[in-house]
Coordinates of C-alpha atoms in Angstrom, one line a residue:
Y1140 CA -12.6 -42.1 0.4
R1141 CA -9.1 -40.7 0.8
F1142 CA -7.8 -37.6 -0.9
P1143 CA -5.5 -38.7 -3.7
Y1144 CA -1.8 -38.4 -3.2
S1145 CA -2.3 -36.8 0.2
P1146 CA 0.8 -37.0 2.4
F1147 CA -1.2 -38.1 5.5
R1148 CA -3.5 -41.0 6.3
E1149 CA -7.2 -40.9 6.4
E1150 CA -7.3 -41.0 10.2
S1151 CA -5.1 -37.9 10.5
S1152 CA -7.0 -35.8 8.0
E1153 CA -8.6 -33.7 10.8
Q1154 CA -5.8 -31.2 11.2
I1155 CA -5.1 -29.1 14.3
S1156 CA -6.8 -25.7 13.8
T1157 CA -6.0 -22.3 15.2
Y1158 CA -9.3 -20.6 14.6
F1159 CA -11.1 -22.7 12.0
D1160 CA -13.9 -23.8 14.2
E1161 CA -16.2 -22.8 11.4
K1162 CA -15.9 -23.4 7.7
I1163 CA -17.2 -20.7 5.3
P1164 CA -19.7 -22.4 2.9
V1165 CA -19.3 -21.9 -0.8
P1166 CA -22.4 -21.4 -2.9
E1167 CA -23.4 -24.5 -4.9
N1168 CA -25.3 -24.9 -8.2
V1169 CA -23.7 -21.9 -9.7
T1170 CA -23.3 -22.6 -13.4
Q1171 CA -21.6 -19.4 -14.6
V1172 CA -17.9 -19.4 -15.5
F1173 CA -17.4 -16.6 -13.0
S1174 CA -19.7 -15.8 -10.0
F1175 CA -19.4 -12.8 -7.7
R1176 CA -21.3 -14.8 -5.1
K1177 CA -18.5 -17.5 -5.1
L1178 CA -15.8 -14.8 -5.2
W1179 CA -17.3 -13.2 -2.1
A1180 CA -17.3 -16.6 -0.3
F1181 CA -13.6 -17.0 -1.1
T1182 CA -12.8 -13.4 -0.2
G1183 CA -10.9 -13.0 3.1
P1184 CA -7.6 -15.0 3.2
G1185 CA -6.0 -12.9 0.5
F1186 CA -6.7 -9.6 2.3
L1187 CA -5.3 -11.0 5.6
M1188 CA -2.2 -12.2 3.6
S1189 CA -1.9 -8.7 1.9
I1190 CA -1.5 -7.0 5.3
A1191 CA 2.2 -8.3 5.4
Y1192 CA 2.7 -6.0 2.3
L1193 CA 1.6 -3.1 4.4
D1194 CA 3.4 -3.5 7.7
P1195 CA 5.5 -0.7 9.2
G1196 CA 8.7 -2.1 7.6
N1197 CA 7.1 -1.8 4.2
I1198 CA 5.9 1.7 4.8
E1199 CA 9.4 2.8 6.0
S1200 CA 10.9 1.2 2.9
D1201 CA 8.3 3.1 0.7
L1202 CA 9.0 6.5 2.2
Q1203 CA 12.8 6.0 2.0
S1204 CA 12.4 5.0 -1.6
G1205 CA 10.6 8.2 -2.4
A1206 CA 12.9 10.4 -0.5
K1207 CA 16.1 8.8 -1.9
A1208 CA 15.1 8.0 -5.5
G1209 CA 12.0 9.9 -6.2
F1210 CA 9.6 8.0 -8.5
K1211 CA 12.4 6.0 -10.2
L1212 CA 12.0 2.8 -8.2
L1213 CA 8.2 2.4 -8.5
W1214 CA 8.7 -0.3 -11.1
V1215 CA 10.8 -2.3 -8.6
L1216 CA 7.8 -2.1 -6.2
L1217 CA 5.5 -3.3 -9.0
G1218 CA 7.8 -6.1 -9.9
A1219 CA 8.2 -7.2 -6.3
T1220 CA 4.4 -7.2 -5.8
I1221 CA 3.9 -9.3 -8.9
I1222 CA 6.6 -11.8 -7.7
G1223 CA 4.9 -11.9 -4.3
L1224 CA 1.5 -12.7 -6.0
L1225 CA 3.0 -15.6 -7.9
L1226 CA 4.6 -17.0 -4.7
Q1227 CA 1.3 -16.5 -2.8
R1228 CA -0.4 -18.5 -5.6
L1229 CA 1.8 -21.4 -4.8
A1230 CA 1.1 -21.2 -1.1
A1231 CA -2.7 -21.0 -1.7
R1232 CA -2.6 -24.0 -4.1
L1233 CA -0.7 -26.1 -1.6
G1234 CA -3.3 -25.5 1.1
V1235 CA -6.3 -26.0 -1.2
V1236 CA -5.1 -29.2 -2.8
T1237 CA -3.7 -31.0 0.2
G1238 CA -5.8 -29.6 3.0
M1239 CA -2.6 -28.9 4.9
H1240 CA -0.5 -25.8 5.2
L1241 CA 3.2 -25.5 4.5
A1242 CA 4.4 -26.1 8.0
E1243 CA 2.4 -29.3 8.2
V1244 CA 3.8 -30.6 4.9
C1245 CA 7.3 -29.7 6.1
N1246 CA 6.6 -31.7 9.3
R1247 CA 5.8 -34.8 7.2
Q1248 CA 8.4 -34.4 4.5
Y1249 CA 11.6 -33.3 6.3
P1250 CA 13.5 -35.4 8.9
T1251 CA 13.5 -34.2 12.5
V1252 CA 16.7 -32.1 12.6
P1253 CA 16.1 -30.1 9.4
R1254 CA 12.5 -29.7 10.5
I1255 CA 13.5 -28.2 13.8
I1256 CA 16.1 -25.9 12.2
L1257 CA 13.5 -24.8 9.6
W1258 CA 11.0 -24.0 12.4
L1259 CA 13.5 -21.9 14.3
M1260 CA 14.4 -19.9 11.2
V1261 CA 10.8 -19.1 10.5
E1262 CA 10.2 -18.2 14.1
F1263 CA 13.2 -15.7 13.9
A1264 CA 11.4 -14.1 10.9
I1265 CA 8.1 -13.9 12.7
I1266 CA 9.7 -12.3 15.8
G1267 CA 11.7 -9.9 13.7
S1268 CA 8.5 -8.8 11.9
D1269 CA 6.7 -8.6 15.3
M1270 CA 9.4 -6.2 16.5
Q1271 CA 8.9 -3.9 13.5
E1272 CA 5.2 -3.8 14.2
V1273 CA 5.7 -3.0 17.8
I1274 CA 8.1 -0.2 16.8
G1275 CA 5.5 1.1 14.3
C1276 CA 2.7 1.1 16.9
A1277 CA 4.9 2.8 19.6
I1278 CA 5.9 5.6 17.2
A1279 CA 2.2 6.1 16.1
F1280 CA 1.1 6.4 19.8
N1281 CA 3.9 8.9 20.4
L1282 CA 3.0 11.0 17.4
L1283 CA -0.8 11.0 18.1
S1284 CA -0.2 12.0 21.7
V1285 CA 2.2 14.8 20.7
G1286 CA 5.0 13.1 22.7
R1287 CA 2.9 12.7 25.8
I1288 CA 3.0 8.9 25.5
P1289 CA 6.7 8.0 25.6
L1290 CA 8.0 5.3 23.3
W1291 CA 8.4 2.7 26.1
A1292 CA 4.8 3.3 27.1
G1293 CA 3.7 2.8 23.5
V1294 CA 5.6 -0.5 23.4
L1295 CA 3.8 -1.7 26.5
I1296 CA 0.4 -0.6 25.1
T1297 CA 0.9 -2.9 22.1
I1298 CA 0.9 -5.9 24.5
I1299 CA -2.5 -5.1 25.9
D1300 CA -4.3 -4.1 22.7
T1301 CA -3.1 -7.2 20.7
F1302 CA -4.7 -9.5 23.3
V1303 CA -7.9 -7.5 23.0
F1304 CA -8.0 -7.7 19.2
L1305 CA -7.2 -11.4 19.2
F1306 CA -10.4 -12.2 21.0
L1307 CA -12.4 -10.8 18.0
D1308 CA -12.2 -14.2 16.3
K1309 CA -14.6 -15.5 19.0
Y1310 CA -17.3 -13.6 17.1
G1311 CA -16.8 -15.6 13.9
L1312 CA -14.3 -15.8 11.1
R1313 CA -16.2 -13.5 8.7
K1314 CA -16.3 -10.7 11.4
L1315 CA -12.6 -11.1 11.9
E1316 CA -11.9 -10.8 8.2
A1317 CA -14.2 -7.8 8.1
F1318 CA -12.2 -6.2 10.8
F1319 CA -9.0 -6.6 8.9
G1320 CA -10.7 -5.2 5.9
F1321 CA -11.6 -2.2 8.0
L1322 CA -8.0 -1.7 9.0
I1323 CA -6.9 -1.9 5.4
T1324 CA -9.5 0.8 4.6
I1325 CA -8.1 3.0 7.3
M1326 CA -4.7 2.7 5.7
A1327 CA -6.0 3.4 2.2
L1328 CA -7.9 6.5 3.4
S1329 CA -5.0 7.8 5.6
F1330 CA -2.2 7.4 3.0
G1331 CA -4.7 8.4 0.2
Y1332 CA -5.4 11.6 2.0
E1333 CA -1.6 12.4 2.1
Y1334 CA -1.4 11.5 -1.7
V1335 CA -4.3 14.0 -2.5
Q1336 CA -2.8 16.6 -0.2
V1337 CA 0.7 16.5 -1.8
A1338 CA -0.8 16.0 -5.4
P1339 CA 2.2 14.3 -7.0
D1340 CA 2.8 14.6 -10.8
Q1341 CA 0.7 11.7 -12.2
A1342 CA 2.8 11.4 -15.4
E1343 CA 5.9 10.9 -13.2
V1344 CA 4.1 8.3 -11.1
L1345 CA 3.2 6.3 -14.2
K1346 CA 6.6 6.7 -15.8
G1347 CA 8.3 5.5 -12.6
M1348 CA 5.9 2.5 -12.4
F1349 CA 6.2 1.2 -16.0
V1350 CA 9.7 2.4 -17.2
P1351 CA 12.2 0.0 -15.7
Y1352 CA 15.1 2.4 -15.6
C1353 CA 16.7 4.5 -12.9
K1354 CA 18.5 7.5 -14.5
G1355 CA 21.4 8.9 -12.4
C1356 CA 21.0 6.2 -9.7
G1357 CA 24.0 5.1 -7.6
P1358 CA 24.8 2.7 -4.8
V1359 CA 22.2 4.4 -2.5
Q1360 CA 19.4 3.8 -4.9
L1361 CA 20.6 0.3 -5.7
E1362 CA 20.6 -0.6 -2.0
Q1363 CA 17.1 0.9 -1.7
A1364 CA 15.8 -1.1 -4.6
V1365 CA 17.1 -4.3 -2.9
G1366 CA 15.5 -3.2 0.3
I1367 CA 12.1 -2.9 -1.4
V1368 CA 12.2 -6.5 -2.6
G1369 CA 13.3 -7.6 0.9
A1370 CA 10.5 -5.6 2.6
V1371 CA 7.7 -6.8 0.3
I1372 CA 8.3 -10.5 0.2
M1373 CA 8.0 -11.9 3.7
P1374 CA 8.9 -15.5 4.6
H1375 CA 6.2 -16.1 7.2
N1376 CA 3.5 -14.8 4.9
I1377 CA 3.9 -17.9 2.7
Y1378 CA 3.1 -20.1 5.7
L1379 CA 0.2 -17.9 6.7
H1380 CA -1.5 -17.9 3.3
S1381 CA -1.3 -21.7 2.9
A1382 CA -3.1 -22.0 6.2
L1383 CA -5.8 -19.3 5.7
V1384 CA -7.2 -21.0 2.6
K1385 CA -8.2 -24.0 4.7
S1386 CA -11.1 -21.9 6.2
R1387 CA -13.3 -22.6 3.1
D1388 CA -15.6 -25.6 2.9
I1389 CA -14.2 -27.4 -0.2
D1390 CA -14.7 -31.0 -1.2
R1391 CA -11.1 -32.0 -1.8
H1392 CA -12.2 -35.3 -3.4
N1393 CA -13.8 -33.3 -6.2
K1394 CA -11.3 -32.1 -8.8
K1395 CA -13.7 -29.5 -10.2
E1396 CA -14.2 -27.9 -6.8
V1397 CA -10.4 -27.8 -6.0
K1398 CA -9.7 -26.2 -9.4
E1399 CA -12.5 -23.7 -8.9
A1400 CA -11.2 -22.8 -5.4
N1401 CA -7.7 -22.3 -6.8
K1402 CA -9.1 -19.9 -9.4
Y1403 CA -11.1 -17.8 -7.0
F1404 CA -8.4 -17.6 -4.4
F1405 CA -6.0 -16.4 -7.1
I1406 CA -8.5 -13.7 -8.2
E1407 CA -9.0 -12.6 -4.6
S1408 CA -5.3 -12.5 -3.9
S1409 CA -4.7 -10.4 -7.1
V1410 CA -7.3 -7.8 -5.9
A1411 CA -5.9 -7.8 -2.4
L1412 CA -2.3 -7.2 -3.5
F1413 CA -3.5 -4.6 -6.0
V1414 CA -5.0 -2.6 -3.1
S1415 CA -1.8 -3.0 -1.1
F1416 CA 0.2 -2.0 -4.1
L1417 CA -1.8 1.2 -4.4
I1418 CA -1.3 2.0 -0.8
N1419 CA 2.4 1.5 -1.1
V1420 CA 2.4 3.8 -4.2
F1421 CA 0.6 6.5 -2.2
V1422 CA 3.5 6.5 0.3
V1423 CA 6.3 6.4 -2.3
A1424 CA 4.7 9.2 -4.4
V1425 CA 4.1 11.5 -1.4
F1426 CA 7.7 11.4 -0.3
A1427 CA 9.0 11.5 -3.9
E1428 CA 7.0 14.6 -4.7
A1429 CA 7.5 16.5 -1.5
F1430 CA 10.9 15.5 -0.1
Y1431 CA 13.1 14.1 -2.9
G1432 CA 16.3 16.1 -3.0
K1433 CA 15.4 18.1 0.1
T1434 CA 18.2 19.0 2.6
N1435 CA 18.1 19.0 6.4
M1436 CA 18.5 22.8 6.3
E1437 CA 15.3 23.3 4.2
V1438 CA 13.3 21.0 6.4
N1439 CA 14.6 22.6 9.6
Q1440 CA 13.7 26.1 8.3
Q1441 CA 10.2 24.9 7.3
C1442 CA 9.6 23.3 10.7
N1443 CA 10.8 26.5 12.4
K1444 CA 8.2 28.5 10.5
T1445 CA 5.4 26.2 11.6
G1446 CA 6.5 26.2 15.2
S1447 CA 7.2 22.4 15.3
A1448 CA 8.7 21.0 18.4
H1449 CA 10.8 18.5 16.4
T1450 CA 13.2 20.9 14.6
D1451 CA 16.2 19.3 16.4
L1452 CA 15.6 16.1 14.3
F1453 CA 17.0 18.0 11.3
P1454 CA 20.6 19.3 11.8
L1455 CA 21.6 22.6 10.2
N1456 CA 23.5 21.2 7.2
N1457 CA 23.0 20.6 3.5
E1458 CA 23.1 16.8 3.7
T1459 CA 20.2 15.1 2.0
L1460 CA 17.1 14.5 4.2
Q1461 CA 17.1 11.0 5.8
V1462 CA 13.6 9.9 6.9
D1463 CA 12.0 7.0 8.7
I1464 CA 8.4 6.5 9.8
Y1465 CA 8.8 8.9 12.8
K1466 CA 10.6 11.7 10.9
G1467 CA 8.2 11.0 8.0
G1468 CA 5.2 12.1 10.1
V1469 CA 7.1 15.1 11.4
V1470 CA 8.0 16.5 8.0
L1471 CA 4.5 15.9 6.7
G1472 CA 3.3 18.0 9.7
C1473 CA 5.8 20.7 9.0
F1474 CA 5.0 21.0 5.3
F1475 CA 1.3 20.2 5.1
G1476 CA -0.1 20.9 8.6
P1477 CA -0.9 19.0 11.8
A1478 CA -3.7 17.1 10.1
A1479 CA -1.2 15.4 7.8
L1480 CA 0.9 14.3 10.8
Y1481 CA -2.0 12.9 12.8
I1482 CA -3.5 11.1 9.7
W1483 CA -0.1 9.6 9.0
A1484 CA 0.1 8.3 12.5
I1485 CA -3.3 6.7 12.3
G1486 CA -2.2 4.9 9.1
I1487 CA 0.9 3.7 10.8
L1488 CA -1.1 2.5 13.8
A1489 CA -3.5 0.6 11.6
A1490 CA -0.5 -1.0 9.7
G1491 CA 1.1 -2.0 13.0
Q1492 CA -2.0 -3.4 14.6
S1493 CA -3.2 -5.4 11.6
S1494 CA 0.3 -6.8 11.0
T1495 CA 0.7 -7.7 14.6
M1496 CA -2.4 -9.9 14.6
T1497 CA -1.6 -11.7 11.3
G1498 CA 1.9 -12.3 12.6
T1499 CA 0.5 -13.9 15.7
Y1500 CA -1.6 -16.3 13.6
S1501 CA 1.4 -17.1 11.4
G1502 CA 3.3 -18.0 14.6
Q1503 CA 0.4 -20.2 15.7
F1504 CA 0.3 -22.1 12.4
V1505 CA 4.0 -22.5 12.2
M1506 CA 4.3 -23.9 15.8
E1507 CA 1.4 -26.2 15.3
G1508 CA 2.6 -27.5 11.9
F1509 CA 6.2 -28.0 12.7
L1510 CA 5.9 -29.3 16.2
N1511 CA 2.4 -30.7 16.2
L1512 CA 2.0 -28.6 19.4
R1513 CA -1.4 -27.3 20.6
W1514 CA -1.0 -23.9 22.2
S1515 CA -3.8 -21.5 23.1
R1516 CA -3.8 -18.1 21.3
F1517 CA -3.1 -16.5 24.7
A1518 CA 0.0 -18.5 25.4
R1519 CA 1.3 -18.1 21.8
V1520 CA 0.9 -14.3 21.9
L1521 CA 2.4 -14.1 25.3
L1522 CA 5.5 -16.0 24.1
T1523 CA 6.2 -14.2 20.8
R1524 CA 5.2 -10.8 22.0
S1525 CA 7.4 -11.1 25.1
I1526 CA 10.4 -12.0 22.9
A1527 CA 9.6 -9.1 20.6
I1528 CA 8.9 -6.6 23.4
F1529 CA 12.0 -7.2 25.5
P1530 CA 14.7 -5.9 23.2
T1531 CA 12.4 -3.2 21.7
L1532 CA 11.6 -2.0 25.2
L1533 CA 15.2 -1.8 26.2
V1534 CA 16.0 0.4 23.2
A1535 CA 12.9 2.5 23.9
V1536 CA 13.8 3.1 27.5
F1537 CA 17.6 3.7 27.2
Q1538 CA 17.9 5.2 23.7
D1539 CA 16.0 7.7 21.5
V1540 CA 13.6 7.3 18.6
Q1541 CA 16.4 7.3 16.0
H1542 CA 17.9 4.1 17.5
L1543 CA 14.4 2.6 17.7
T1544 CA 13.7 3.2 14.0
G1545 CA 17.3 2.2 13.2
M1546 CA 16.5 -1.3 14.4
N1547 CA 14.4 -1.7 11.3
D1548 CA 17.5 -2.1 9.1
F1549 CA 18.7 -5.0 11.2
L1550 CA 15.3 -6.6 11.3
N1551 CA 14.9 -6.3 7.5
V1552 CA 18.3 -8.1 7.2
L1553 CA 17.1 -10.8 9.6
Q1554 CA 14.0 -11.4 7.6
S1555 CA 15.9 -11.4 4.3
M1556 CA 18.1 -14.2 5.6
Q1557 CA 15.0 -16.3 6.4
L1558 CA 13.4 -15.9 3.0
P1559 CA 14.9 -19.1 1.5
F1560 CA 13.3 -21.2 4.3
A1561 CA 9.8 -20.4 2.9
L1562 CA 10.4 -20.0 -0.8
I1563 CA 12.4 -23.2 -1.4
P1564 CA 10.0 -25.5 0.5
I1565 CA 6.9 -24.1 -1.2
L1566 CA 8.4 -24.6 -4.7
T1567 CA 9.6 -28.1 -3.7
F1568 CA 6.2 -29.4 -2.5
T1569 CA 4.0 -27.8 -5.2
S1570 CA 6.3 -29.4 -7.8
L1571 CA 5.8 -33.0 -6.4
A1572 CA 3.0 -34.9 -8.2
S1573 CA 3.0 -37.4 -5.2
I1574 CA 1.7 -34.5 -3.1
M1575 CA -0.2 -32.3 -5.6
N1576 CA -1.3 -34.9 -8.1
D1577 CA -2.8 -33.1 -11.2
F1578 CA -2.2 -29.7 -9.6
A1579 CA 1.6 -30.1 -9.4
N1580 CA 3.6 -27.3 -11.1
G1581 CA 4.1 -27.7 -14.8
L1582 CA 7.4 -27.2 -16.6
M1583 CA 7.0 -23.4 -17.0
W1584 CA 6.1 -22.9 -13.4
K1585 CA 9.0 -25.1 -12.3
I1586 CA 11.5 -23.1 -14.4
G1587 CA 9.8 -19.7 -13.7
G1588 CA 9.5 -20.4 -10.0
G1589 CA 13.1 -21.6 -9.7
V1590 CA 14.5 -18.6 -11.5
T1591 CA 12.2 -16.2 -9.5
I1592 CA 13.2 -17.7 -6.2
L1593 CA 16.9 -17.7 -7.1
L1594 CA 16.6 -14.0 -8.1
V1595 CA 14.8 -13.0 -4.9
C1596 CA 17.2 -14.9 -2.7
A1597 CA 20.2 -13.4 -4.5
I1598 CA 18.8 -9.9 -4.1
N1599 CA 18.2 -10.5 -0.4
M1600 CA 21.7 -12.0 0.1
Y1601 CA 23.2 -8.9 -1.5
F1602 CA 21.2 -6.8 1.0
V1603 CA 22.6 -8.9 3.9
V1604 CA 26.2 -8.5 2.6
V1605 CA 25.9 -4.7 2.2
Y1606 CA 24.6 -4.5 5.8
V1607 CA 27.4 -6.7 7.3
T1608 CA 30.2 -5.0 5.4
A1609 CA 29.0 -1.7 6.8
L1610 CA 29.5 -2.9 10.4
N1611 CA 33.4 -2.4 10.2
S1612 CA 34.1 -5.0 12.8
T1613 CA 36.6 -7.8 12.3
L1614 CA 35.0 -9.9 15.1
L1615 CA 31.6 -9.6 13.4
Y1616 CA 33.2 -10.5 10.0
V1617 CA 34.6 -13.7 11.5
L1618 CA 31.4 -14.6 13.3
S1619 CA 29.4 -13.9 10.1
A1620 CA 31.8 -16.2 8.1
F1621 CA 31.2 -19.1 10.5
L1622 CA 27.4 -18.6 10.5
S1623 CA 27.4 -18.2 6.7
I1624 CA 29.0 -21.7 6.3
A1625 CA 26.2 -23.3 8.4
Y1626 CA 23.6 -21.2 6.8
L1627 CA 24.6 -22.1 3.2
C1628 CA 25.0 -25.8 4.1
F1629 CA 21.4 -25.9 5.3
I1630 CA 20.1 -24.0 2.2
G1631 CA 22.1 -26.5 0.1
Y1632 CA 20.1 -29.3 1.8
L1633 CA 16.8 -27.6 1.0
V1634 CA 18.0 -27.0 -2.6
W1635 CA 18.9 -30.6 -3.0
H1636 CA 15.3 -31.6 -2.1
C1637 CA 14.0 -28.9 -4.4
L1638 CA 16.0 -29.9 -7.4
I1639 CA 14.8 -33.5 -7.1
A1640 CA 11.2 -32.2 -7.0
L1641 CA 11.9 -30.1 -10.1
G1642 CA 12.9 -33.3 -12.0
V1643 CA 16.7 -33.7 -11.4
S1644 CA 16.1 -37.4 -10.4
C1645 CA 19.8 -38.4 -10.5
L1646 CA 20.2 -36.6 -7.2
D1647 CA 17.5 -38.7 -5.5
V1648 CA 19.8 -41.6 -4.3
G1649 CA 17.3 -43.2 -1.9
G1650 CA 14.2 -42.5 -3.9
R1651 CA 12.4 -41.1 -0.9
V1652 CA 12.1 -37.5 -2.0
R1653 CA 10.3 -38.1 -5.3
N1654 CA 8.1 -40.6 -3.7
P1655 CA 7.0 -39.3 -0.3
S1656 CA 4.0 -41.6 -0.6
A1657 CA 6.4 -44.4 0.4
I1658 CA 6.6 -42.8 3.7
F1659 CA 3.1 -41.5 4.2
I1660 CA 0.4 -43.4 2.4
E1661 CA -0.2 -46.9 1.0
E1662 CA -2.6 -46.4 -1.9
Q1663 CA -3.4 -43.4 -4.1
P1664 CA -7.0 -43.4 -5.5
E1665 CA -8.2 -41.1 -8.3
F1666 CA -10.4 -38.1 -8.0
D1667 CA -14.1 -38.4 -7.9
S1668 CA -15.6 -37.4 -11.1

């Protein structure tokens, strides 16, 4: 009995799997409206997904937000997290209803050339994210060893430890999910310790979180607000979440079970993103309370008093303190003691390691889905990690830590540019009744989703424009103009598909976007009762 409106035939329903050798059983014969036993069975994918909200790029965005704007941009972080939750809901629903993740649906829906371009764009985003995680881990090793492990050695260590951790899934999916939960706990305890140590003004934290206003803010704060949105919403995370939900044993012929799975996955994602939001708030509040408005001179003097070996990082001038994840650990050590520095480094290491592993799984799902290519985890990690390591290693060997952390700005821009290549397809396919049947987006979700994605993409494009205009190079301006034309043309193609899915049927000249079943299946049975 075939799944209704599924965009693949019965004989291809067994999808290629990265690590779903086992399916987590869901308790049956539970009559309550809400069951903690069932919630526990569905707990896991949301927490793995939430790690992307806690990667080193996000942590750096948080600390810069606190140092540059105080508590004033916490409401932007809250809004971005809520938007992220709504987008993750769409990703989870696609995986639950169809039994396919986003890359697999793209493979079947888009023609060959657009599909390959889309795959390349998502791969760029994954590699960019991987580079940020390598940088974070290398800096953490450097701080924990008091500089004894140079940055280039820290970069090389990340190659080895990632392979070691990836073998954990041989011990079972639940143990792997528990390990990721352990890493999130380490981050919560590490950054929570810093929060308690600094003791920020709770009234200011709440005001910054719920009052959407930024008094006295200028271009610096505006750019930082845009950076928060870009750092929080990650393109490859949409692909990852749509795949992770396939790990639960759900009868997709049974409408009640599918509806129930959607409900519990949404609750679990909400809890997971609430935890990640709190951890991000810890970081913002620590730097807002302790370092907002501080000058290089003040920090230099304090580091001199404590005998820090890093006073040269802060020149003797009255310019406002500029921080990154490396300087952040140093200034915490200068003001709150060595324990604060080491605990910060442990938190950064946990963030980098967990994000590295989920990034690898994202790459595996994307490659398998778009190309129908079966690669071992070892080969996949070797490829993506080599691409990420090479430029990072060059900077680590021939430049200093400032240049290494400065790469994060470029990498955030790279990922911002890739965001439409996840958001537009997920809205497109979850709006098509021929794919989602009774679970297709309603009118409010179509309008709300369209406006939200337009807003997020516009914010991220602004971030890209600000970065490019700051380069001050005519050659780069010309190159950017040519690339922008090709980039916008491809986005226009995706938007065309999306508008048809949202109901603008006059654009569907051939009638093959609204009716993918004409391509993929011959008959569409109803759900089992």
